[in-house]
Structure formats: C-alpha cells, structure tokens
Coordinates of N, CA and C in Angstrom, one line a residue:
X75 N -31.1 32.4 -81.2 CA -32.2 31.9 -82.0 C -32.3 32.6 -83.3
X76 N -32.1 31.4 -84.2 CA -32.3 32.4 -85.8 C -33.4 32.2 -86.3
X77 N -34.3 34.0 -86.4 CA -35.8 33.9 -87.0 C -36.1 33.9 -88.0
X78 N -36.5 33.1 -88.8 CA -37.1 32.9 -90.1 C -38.4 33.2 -90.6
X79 N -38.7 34.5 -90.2 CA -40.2 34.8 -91.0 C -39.8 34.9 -92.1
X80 N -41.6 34.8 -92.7 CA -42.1 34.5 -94.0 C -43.4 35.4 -94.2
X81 N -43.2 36.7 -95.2 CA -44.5 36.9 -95.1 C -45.6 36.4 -96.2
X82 N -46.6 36.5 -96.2 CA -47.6 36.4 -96.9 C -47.4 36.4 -98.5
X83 N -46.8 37.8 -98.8 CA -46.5 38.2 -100.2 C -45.3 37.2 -100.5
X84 N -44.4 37.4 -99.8 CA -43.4 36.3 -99.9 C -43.6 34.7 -100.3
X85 N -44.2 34.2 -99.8 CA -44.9 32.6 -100.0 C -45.9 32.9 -101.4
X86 N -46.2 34.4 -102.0 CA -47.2 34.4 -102.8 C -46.0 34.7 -104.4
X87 N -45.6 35.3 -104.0 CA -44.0 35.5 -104.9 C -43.5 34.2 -105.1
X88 N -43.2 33.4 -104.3 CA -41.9 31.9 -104.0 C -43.0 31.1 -105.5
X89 N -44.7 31.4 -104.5 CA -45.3 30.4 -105.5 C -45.5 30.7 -107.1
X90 N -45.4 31.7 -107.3 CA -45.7 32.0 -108.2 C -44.4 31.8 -109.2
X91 N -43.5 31.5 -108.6 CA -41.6 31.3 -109.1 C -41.8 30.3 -109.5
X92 N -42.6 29.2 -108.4 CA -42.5 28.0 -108.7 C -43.1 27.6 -109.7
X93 N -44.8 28.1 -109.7 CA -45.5 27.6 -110.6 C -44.7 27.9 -112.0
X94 N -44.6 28.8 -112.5 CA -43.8 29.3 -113.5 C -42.9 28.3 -114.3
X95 N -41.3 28.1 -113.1 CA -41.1 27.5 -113.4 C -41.4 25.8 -113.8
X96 N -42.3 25.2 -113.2 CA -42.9 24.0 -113.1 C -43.5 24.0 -114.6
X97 N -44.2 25.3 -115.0 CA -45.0 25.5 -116.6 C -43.6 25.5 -117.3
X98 N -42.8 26.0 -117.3 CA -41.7 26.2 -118.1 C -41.4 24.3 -118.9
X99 N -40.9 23.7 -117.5 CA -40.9 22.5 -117.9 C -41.7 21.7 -118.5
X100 N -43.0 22.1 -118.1 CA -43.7 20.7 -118.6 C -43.9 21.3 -119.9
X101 N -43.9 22.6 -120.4 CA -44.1 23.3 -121.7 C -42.7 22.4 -122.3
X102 N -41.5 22.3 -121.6 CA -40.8 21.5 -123.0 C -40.5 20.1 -122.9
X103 N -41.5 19.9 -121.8 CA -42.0 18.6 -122.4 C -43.0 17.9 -123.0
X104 N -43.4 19.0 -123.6 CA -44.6 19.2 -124.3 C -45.7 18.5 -123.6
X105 N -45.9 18.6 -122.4 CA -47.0 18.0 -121.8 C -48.0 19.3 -120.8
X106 N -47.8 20.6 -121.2 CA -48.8 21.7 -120.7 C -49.7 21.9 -121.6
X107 N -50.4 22.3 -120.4 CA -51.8 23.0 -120.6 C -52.3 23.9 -119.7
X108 N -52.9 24.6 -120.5 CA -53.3 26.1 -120.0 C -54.1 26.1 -118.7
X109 N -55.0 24.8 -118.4 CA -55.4 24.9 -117.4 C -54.8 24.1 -116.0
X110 N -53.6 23.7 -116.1 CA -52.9 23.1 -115.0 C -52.3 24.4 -114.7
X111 N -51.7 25.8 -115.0 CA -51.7 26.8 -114.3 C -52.5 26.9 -113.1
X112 N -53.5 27.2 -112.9 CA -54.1 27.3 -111.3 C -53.8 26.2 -110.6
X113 N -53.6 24.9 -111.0 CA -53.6 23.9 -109.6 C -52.6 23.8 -109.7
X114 N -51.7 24.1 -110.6 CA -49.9 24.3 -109.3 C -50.1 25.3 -109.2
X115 N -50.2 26.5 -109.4 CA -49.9 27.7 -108.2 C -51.0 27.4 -107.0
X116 N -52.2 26.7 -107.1 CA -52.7 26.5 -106.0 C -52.3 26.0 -105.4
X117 N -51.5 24.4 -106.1 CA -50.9 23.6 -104.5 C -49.6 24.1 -104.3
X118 N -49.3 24.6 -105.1 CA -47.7 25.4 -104.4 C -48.0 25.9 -103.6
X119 N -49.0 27.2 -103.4 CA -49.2 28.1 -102.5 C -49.8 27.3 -101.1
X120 N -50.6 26.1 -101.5 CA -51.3 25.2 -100.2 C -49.9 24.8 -99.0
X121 N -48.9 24.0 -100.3 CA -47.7 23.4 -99.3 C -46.9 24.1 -98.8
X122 N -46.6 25.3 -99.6 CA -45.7 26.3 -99.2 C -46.7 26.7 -97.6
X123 N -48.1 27.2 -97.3 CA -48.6 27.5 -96.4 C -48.7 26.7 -95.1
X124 N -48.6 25.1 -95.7 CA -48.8 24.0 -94.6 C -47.2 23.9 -94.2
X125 N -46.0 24.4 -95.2 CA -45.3 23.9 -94.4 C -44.6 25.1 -93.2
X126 N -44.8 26.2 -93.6 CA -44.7 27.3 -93.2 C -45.8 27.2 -91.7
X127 N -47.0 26.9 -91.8 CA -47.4 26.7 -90.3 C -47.0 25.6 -89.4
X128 N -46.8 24.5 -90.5 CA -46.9 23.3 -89.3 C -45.7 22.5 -89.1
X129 N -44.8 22.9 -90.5 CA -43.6 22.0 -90.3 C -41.9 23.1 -90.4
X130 N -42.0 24.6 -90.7 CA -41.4 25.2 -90.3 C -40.3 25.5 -89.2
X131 N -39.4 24.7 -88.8 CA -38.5 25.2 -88.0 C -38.5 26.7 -87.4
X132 N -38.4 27.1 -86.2 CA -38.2 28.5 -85.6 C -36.4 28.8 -85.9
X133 N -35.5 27.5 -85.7 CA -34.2 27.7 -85.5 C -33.3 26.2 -86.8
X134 N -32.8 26.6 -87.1 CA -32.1 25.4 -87.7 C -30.4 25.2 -87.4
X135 N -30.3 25.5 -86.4 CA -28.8 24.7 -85.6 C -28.8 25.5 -84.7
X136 N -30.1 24.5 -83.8 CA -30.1 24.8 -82.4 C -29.6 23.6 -81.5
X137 N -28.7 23.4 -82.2 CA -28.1 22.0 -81.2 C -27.1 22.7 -79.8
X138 N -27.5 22.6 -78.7 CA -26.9 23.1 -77.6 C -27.8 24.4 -77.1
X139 N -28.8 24.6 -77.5 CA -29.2 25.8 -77.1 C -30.6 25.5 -76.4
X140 N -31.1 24.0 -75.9 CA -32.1 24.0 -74.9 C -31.4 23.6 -73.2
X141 N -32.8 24.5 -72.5 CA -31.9 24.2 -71.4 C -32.6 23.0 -70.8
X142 N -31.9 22.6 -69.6 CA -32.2 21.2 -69.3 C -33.6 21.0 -69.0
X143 N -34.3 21.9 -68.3 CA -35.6 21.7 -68.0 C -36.6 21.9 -69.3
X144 N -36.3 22.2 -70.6 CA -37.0 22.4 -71.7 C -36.7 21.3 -72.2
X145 N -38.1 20.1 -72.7 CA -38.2 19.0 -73.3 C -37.9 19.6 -74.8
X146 N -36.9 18.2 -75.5 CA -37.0 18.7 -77.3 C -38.1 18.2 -77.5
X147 N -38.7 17.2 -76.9 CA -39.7 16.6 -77.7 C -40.9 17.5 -77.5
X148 N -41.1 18.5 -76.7 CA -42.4 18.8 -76.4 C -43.4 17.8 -76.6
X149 N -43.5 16.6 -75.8 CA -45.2 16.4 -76.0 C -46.3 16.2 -75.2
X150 N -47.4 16.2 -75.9 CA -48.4 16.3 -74.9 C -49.5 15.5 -75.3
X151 N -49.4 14.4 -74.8 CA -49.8 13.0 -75.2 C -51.5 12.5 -74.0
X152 N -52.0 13.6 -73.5 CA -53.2 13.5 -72.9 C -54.5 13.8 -73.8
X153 N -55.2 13.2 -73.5 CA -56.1 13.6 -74.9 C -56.5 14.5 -74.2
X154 N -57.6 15.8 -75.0 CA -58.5 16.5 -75.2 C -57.8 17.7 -73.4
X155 N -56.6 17.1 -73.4 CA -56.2 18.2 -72.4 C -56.0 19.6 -73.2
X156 N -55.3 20.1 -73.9 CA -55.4 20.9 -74.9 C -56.3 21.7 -74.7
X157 N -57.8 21.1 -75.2 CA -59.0 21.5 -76.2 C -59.5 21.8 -74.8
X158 N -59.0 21.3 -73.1 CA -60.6 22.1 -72.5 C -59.8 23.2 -71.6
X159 N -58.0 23.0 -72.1 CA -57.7 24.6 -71.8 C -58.0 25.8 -72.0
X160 N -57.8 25.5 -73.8 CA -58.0 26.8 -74.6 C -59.6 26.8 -74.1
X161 N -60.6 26.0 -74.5 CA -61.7 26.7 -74.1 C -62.2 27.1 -72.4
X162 N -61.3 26.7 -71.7 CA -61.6 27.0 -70.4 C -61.0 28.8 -70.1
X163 N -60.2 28.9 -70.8 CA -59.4 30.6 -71.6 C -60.3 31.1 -72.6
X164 N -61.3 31.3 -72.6 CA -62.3 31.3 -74.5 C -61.2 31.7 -75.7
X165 N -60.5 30.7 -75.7 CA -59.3 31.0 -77.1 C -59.3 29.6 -77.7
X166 N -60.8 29.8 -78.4 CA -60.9 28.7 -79.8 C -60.0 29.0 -81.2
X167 N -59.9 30.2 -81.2 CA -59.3 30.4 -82.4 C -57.7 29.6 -82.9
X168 N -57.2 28.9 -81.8 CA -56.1 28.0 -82.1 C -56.5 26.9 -82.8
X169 N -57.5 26.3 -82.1 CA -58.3 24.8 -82.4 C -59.0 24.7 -83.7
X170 N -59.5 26.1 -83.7 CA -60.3 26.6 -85.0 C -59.3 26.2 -86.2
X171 N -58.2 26.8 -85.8 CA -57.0 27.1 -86.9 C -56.6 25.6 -87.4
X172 N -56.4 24.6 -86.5 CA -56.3 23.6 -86.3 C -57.2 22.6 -87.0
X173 N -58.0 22.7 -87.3 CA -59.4 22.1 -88.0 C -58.8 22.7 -89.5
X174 N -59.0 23.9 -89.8 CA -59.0 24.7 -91.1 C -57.8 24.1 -91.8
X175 N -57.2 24.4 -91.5 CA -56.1 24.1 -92.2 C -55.2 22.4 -93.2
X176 N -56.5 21.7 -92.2 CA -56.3 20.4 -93.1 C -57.9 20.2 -93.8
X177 N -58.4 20.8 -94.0 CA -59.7 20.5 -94.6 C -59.8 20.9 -96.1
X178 N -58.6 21.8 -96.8 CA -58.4 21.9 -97.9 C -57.7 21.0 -98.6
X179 N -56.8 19.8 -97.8 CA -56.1 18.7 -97.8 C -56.9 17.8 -99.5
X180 N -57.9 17.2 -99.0 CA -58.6 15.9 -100.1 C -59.2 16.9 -101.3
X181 N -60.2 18.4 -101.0 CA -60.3 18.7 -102.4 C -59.2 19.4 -103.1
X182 N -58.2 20.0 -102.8 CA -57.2 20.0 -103.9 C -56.5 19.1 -104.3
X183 N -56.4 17.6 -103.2 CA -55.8 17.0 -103.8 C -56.7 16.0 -105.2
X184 N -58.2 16.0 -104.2 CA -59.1 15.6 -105.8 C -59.4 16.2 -106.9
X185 N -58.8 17.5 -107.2 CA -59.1 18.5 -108.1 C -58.1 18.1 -108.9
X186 N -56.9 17.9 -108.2 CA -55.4 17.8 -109.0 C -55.3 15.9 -109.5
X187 N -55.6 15.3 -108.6 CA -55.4 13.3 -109.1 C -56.6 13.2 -109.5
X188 N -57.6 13.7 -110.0 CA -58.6 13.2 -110.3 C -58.6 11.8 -111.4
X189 N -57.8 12.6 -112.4 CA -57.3 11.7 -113.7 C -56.6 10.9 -113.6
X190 N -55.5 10.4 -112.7 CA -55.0 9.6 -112.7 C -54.8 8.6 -111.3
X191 N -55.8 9.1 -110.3 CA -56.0 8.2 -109.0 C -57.5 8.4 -108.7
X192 N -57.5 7.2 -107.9 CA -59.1 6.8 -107.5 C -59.6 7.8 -106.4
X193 N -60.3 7.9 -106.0 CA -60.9 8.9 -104.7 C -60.4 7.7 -103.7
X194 N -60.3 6.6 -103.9 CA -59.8 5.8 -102.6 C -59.1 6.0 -102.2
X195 N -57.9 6.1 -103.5 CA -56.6 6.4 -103.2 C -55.8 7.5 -102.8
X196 N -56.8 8.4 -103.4 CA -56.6 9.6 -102.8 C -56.9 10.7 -101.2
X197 N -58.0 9.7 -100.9 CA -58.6 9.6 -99.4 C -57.2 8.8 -98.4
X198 N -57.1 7.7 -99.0 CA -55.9 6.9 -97.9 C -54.5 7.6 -98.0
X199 N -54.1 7.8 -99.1 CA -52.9 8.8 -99.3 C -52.4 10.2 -98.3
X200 N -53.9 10.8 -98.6 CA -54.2 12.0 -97.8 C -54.0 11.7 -96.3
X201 N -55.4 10.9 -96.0 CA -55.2 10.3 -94.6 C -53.5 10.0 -93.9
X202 N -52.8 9.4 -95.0 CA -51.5 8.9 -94.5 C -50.5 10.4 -94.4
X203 N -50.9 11.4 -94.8 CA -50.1 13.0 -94.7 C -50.7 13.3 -93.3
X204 N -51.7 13.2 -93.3 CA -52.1 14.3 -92.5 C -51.9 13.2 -90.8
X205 N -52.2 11.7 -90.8 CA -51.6 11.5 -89.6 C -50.4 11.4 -89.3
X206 N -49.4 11.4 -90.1 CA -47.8 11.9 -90.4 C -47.7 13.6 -89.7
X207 N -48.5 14.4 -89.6 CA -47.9 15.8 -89.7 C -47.2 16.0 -88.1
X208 N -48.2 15.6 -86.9 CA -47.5 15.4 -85.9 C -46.1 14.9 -85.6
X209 N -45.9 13.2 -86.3 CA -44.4 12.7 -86.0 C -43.2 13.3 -86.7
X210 N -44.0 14.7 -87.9 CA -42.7 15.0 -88.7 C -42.6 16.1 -87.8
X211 N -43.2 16.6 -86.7 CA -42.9 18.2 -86.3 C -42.6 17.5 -85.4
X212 N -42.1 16.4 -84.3 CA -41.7 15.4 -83.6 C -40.0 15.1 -84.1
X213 N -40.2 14.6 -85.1 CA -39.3 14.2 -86.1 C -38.2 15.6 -86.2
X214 N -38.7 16.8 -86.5 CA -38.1 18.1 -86.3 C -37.8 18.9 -85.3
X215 N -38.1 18.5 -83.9 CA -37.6 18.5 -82.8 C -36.3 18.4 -82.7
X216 N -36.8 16.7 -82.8 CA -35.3 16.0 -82.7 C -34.1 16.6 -83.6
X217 N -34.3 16.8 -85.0 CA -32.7 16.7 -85.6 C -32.6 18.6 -84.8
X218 N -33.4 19.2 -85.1 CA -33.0 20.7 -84.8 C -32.9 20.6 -82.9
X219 N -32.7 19.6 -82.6 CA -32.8 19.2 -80.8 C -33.3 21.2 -80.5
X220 N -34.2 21.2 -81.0 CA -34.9 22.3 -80.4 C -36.7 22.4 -80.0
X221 N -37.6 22.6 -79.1 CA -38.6 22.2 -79.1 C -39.3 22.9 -80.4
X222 N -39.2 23.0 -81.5 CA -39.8 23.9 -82.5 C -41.5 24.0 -82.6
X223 N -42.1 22.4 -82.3 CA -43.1 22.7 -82.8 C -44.1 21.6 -81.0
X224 N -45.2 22.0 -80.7 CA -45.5 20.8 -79.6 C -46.5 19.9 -80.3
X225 N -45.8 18.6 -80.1 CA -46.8 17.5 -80.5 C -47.5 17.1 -80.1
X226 N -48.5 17.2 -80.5 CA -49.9 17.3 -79.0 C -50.6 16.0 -80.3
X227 N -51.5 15.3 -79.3 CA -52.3 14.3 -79.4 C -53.9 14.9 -80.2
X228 N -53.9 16.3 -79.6 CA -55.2 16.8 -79.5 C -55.3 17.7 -81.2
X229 N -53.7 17.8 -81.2 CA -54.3 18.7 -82.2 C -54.0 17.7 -84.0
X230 N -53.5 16.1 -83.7 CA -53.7 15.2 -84.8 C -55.2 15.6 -84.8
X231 N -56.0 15.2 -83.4 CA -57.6 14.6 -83.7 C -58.1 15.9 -84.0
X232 N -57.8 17.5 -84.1 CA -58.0 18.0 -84.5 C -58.2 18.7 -86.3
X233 N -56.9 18.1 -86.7 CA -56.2 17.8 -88.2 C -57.3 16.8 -88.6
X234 N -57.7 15.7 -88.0 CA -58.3 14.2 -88.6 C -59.6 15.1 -89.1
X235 N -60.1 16.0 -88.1 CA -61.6 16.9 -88.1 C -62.2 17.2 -89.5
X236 N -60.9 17.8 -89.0 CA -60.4 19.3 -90.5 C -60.3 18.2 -92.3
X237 N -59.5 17.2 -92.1 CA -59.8 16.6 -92.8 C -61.3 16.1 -93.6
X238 N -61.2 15.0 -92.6 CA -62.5 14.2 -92.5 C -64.2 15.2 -92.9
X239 N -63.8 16.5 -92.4 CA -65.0 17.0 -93.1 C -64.8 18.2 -94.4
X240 N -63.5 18.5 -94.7 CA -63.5 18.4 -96.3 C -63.3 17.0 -97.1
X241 N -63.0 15.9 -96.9 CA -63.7 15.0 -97.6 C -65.2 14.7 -97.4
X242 N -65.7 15.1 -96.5 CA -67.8 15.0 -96.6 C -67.9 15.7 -97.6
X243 N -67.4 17.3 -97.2 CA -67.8 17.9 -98.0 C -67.5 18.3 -99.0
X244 N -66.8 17.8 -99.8 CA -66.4 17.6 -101.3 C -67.3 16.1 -101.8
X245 N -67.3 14.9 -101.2 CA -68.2 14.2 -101.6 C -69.9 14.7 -101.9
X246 N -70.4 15.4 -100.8 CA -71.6 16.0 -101.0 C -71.7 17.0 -101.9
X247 N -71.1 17.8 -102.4 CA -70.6 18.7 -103.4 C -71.0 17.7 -104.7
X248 N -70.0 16.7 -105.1 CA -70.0 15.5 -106.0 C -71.4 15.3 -106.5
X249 N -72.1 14.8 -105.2 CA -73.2 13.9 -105.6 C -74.4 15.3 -105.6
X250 N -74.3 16.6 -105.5 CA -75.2 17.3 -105.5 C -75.3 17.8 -107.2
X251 N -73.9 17.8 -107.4 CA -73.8 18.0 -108.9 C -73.8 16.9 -109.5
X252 N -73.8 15.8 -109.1 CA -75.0 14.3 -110.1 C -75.9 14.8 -109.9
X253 N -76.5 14.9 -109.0 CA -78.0 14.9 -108.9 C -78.6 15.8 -110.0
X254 N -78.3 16.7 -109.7 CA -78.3 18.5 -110.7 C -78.3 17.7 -112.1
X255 N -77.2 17.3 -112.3 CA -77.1 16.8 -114.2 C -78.3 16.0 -114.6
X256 N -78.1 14.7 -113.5 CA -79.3 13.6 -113.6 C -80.7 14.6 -113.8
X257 N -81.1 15.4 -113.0 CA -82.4 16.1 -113.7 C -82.2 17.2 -114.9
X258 N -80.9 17.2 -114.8 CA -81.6 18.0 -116.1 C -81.5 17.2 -117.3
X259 N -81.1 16.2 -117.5 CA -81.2 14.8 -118.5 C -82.6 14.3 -118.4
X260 N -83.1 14.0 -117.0 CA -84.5 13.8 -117.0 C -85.3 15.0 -118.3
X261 N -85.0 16.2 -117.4 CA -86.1 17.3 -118.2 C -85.7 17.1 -119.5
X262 N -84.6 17.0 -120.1 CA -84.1 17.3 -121.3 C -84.9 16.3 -122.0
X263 N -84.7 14.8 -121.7 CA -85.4 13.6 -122.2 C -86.9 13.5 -122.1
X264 N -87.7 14.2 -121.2 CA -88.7 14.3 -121.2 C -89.4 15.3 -121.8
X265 N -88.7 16.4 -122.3 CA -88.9 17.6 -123.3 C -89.0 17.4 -124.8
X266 N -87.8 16.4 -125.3 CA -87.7 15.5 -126.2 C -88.9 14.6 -126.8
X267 N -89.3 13.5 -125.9 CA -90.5 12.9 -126.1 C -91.7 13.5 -126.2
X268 N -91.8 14.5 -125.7 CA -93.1 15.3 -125.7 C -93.1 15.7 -127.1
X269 N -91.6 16.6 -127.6 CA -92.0 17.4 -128.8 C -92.1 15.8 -129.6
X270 N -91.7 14.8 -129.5 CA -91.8 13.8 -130.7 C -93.9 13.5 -131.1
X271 N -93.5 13.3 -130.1 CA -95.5 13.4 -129.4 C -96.0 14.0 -130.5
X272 N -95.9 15.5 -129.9 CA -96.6 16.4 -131.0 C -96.2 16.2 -132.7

C-alpha cells in the first residue's frame, strides 16, 4: 500500500504556488486585480482540502491487492445506520466533520460567481458537486479497485446538512445586511428632511 500523506503546510505551500501562479496569468492577460488574490488562494486552499479529505486516494495501483472478502465498492446503502453507530459509540466528531466540511461549499462559491452567476445558479451547481461527492469516491474505488473511500448513504445526507445550512446562512447574512443599509438610508433620508425643515 503506497501512503500519500499531505500535510497541512504542504496543501498551504501547493496553494499558495497555485494562486501565484494563477495571478501571474491573469496579470498577462491583463485581466488582475488586487483583490482576486484572496479568493483564489481561498478556493485553492478549499479544493485542495476537499479533495484531500474526501476524494484522495490511500493507494493509486492497487489493482490486485484486495482480498476476496473486502468489497471495492465499500457501500453502505442503509440509511441513518452510520449516524446511530457513531452515536451509540459517543463519537460525533466524524458526523460533525461530515456536516463541516461542505457548509463552506455556496459562500465561497457566492463570494467568488457573484458577478457573473445568479445565486440560482450557483445553489443548483453547488448542489450538483456536493451530491456527486459520494459516486466520485465510488467512482474511485472502482478505477484504484481498492476500497479507498466508504460510500455511505448517511454521510451524502450528511454533506446535503452541511450544505443546505451554509446556504441559510449566507442568505440570512445577505438580507441582514439589507436590512442594516435599508435603515441607515431611512435615518439618512430622514436626517436630510429634518435639516431642510429647519
């Protein structure tokens, strides 16, 4: 079995190669700006992290090295069997992990398409990654015919969680900062009339 760790600094190094490079280019295509530095080194560092937990291979030519009683597919296609082991074990911290990790999914991706995609589009797009992440670690079984990752049922509806409530709460974020502007336009406009008044 060939190990491929990745540490931390490492993935923080890779991204920062990348972003770099990525400024390099769009600098000669004369299409940078000083402030699209953070959101690529952000989403570099986001994908480099998603793919590193969830779509990472353990082995990459492991063809012949499972034994017969070990499924490649690993799956585990029961619902909510999963979720009442770990907590029947008090070990939420997998499930936890499991939630977290796609809940940064919709606001970086609305931080980053804001200007050139709709929040619709960017909700269904997203949606379309994140219920994808199972069949590609499924999908990665198969070619590495190694069980690398278990495709469990429980931990999509997990992912959907994790999603579905950083998109609330980036919407409520939104409309908390309308609201905020909306009054201070009120005060402002009604500060205005008064001094006309006088």
């Amino acid at each position: 079995m060939v190990e491929t760790g990745i540490s931390l600094i490492v993935v923080i190094v890779i991204s920062l190669f990348i972003t770099s490079l990525i400024c390099l280019i769009l600098k000669g295509l004369k299409r940078f700006e000083r402030n699209m530095i953070s959101k690529i080194f952000l989403c570099v560092l986001y994908l480099l992290s998603i793919y590193l937990l969830l779509f990472k291979p353990y082995i990459y030519n492991g063809f012949g090295r499972v034994s017969k009683d070990m499924s490649i597919t690993n799956l585990s296609l029961k619902p909510f069997s999963t979720i009442e082991m770990y907590l029947e074990n008090n070990k939420s911290l997998p499930l936890i992990g499991s939630v977290v990790v796609t809940i940064p999914i919709f606001p970086i991706a609305d931080w980053c398409l804001r200007n050139c995609l709709s929040k619709k589009k960017i909700f269904s797009l997203m949606l379309l990654f994140v219920c994808l992440i199972e069949p590609i670690q499924l999908a990665i079984n198969m070619i590495t015919a190694y069980p690398n990752k278990v495709v469990d049922i429980d931990d999509f509806f997990l992912n959907l969680i994790g999603y579905l409530f950083g998109f609330i709460t980036t919407i409520l974020i939104y409309r908390i900062k309308s609201n905020m502007c909306k009054k201070k336009q009120e005060h402002a406009t009604d500060t205005k009339s008064v001094a006309n008044r006088i």
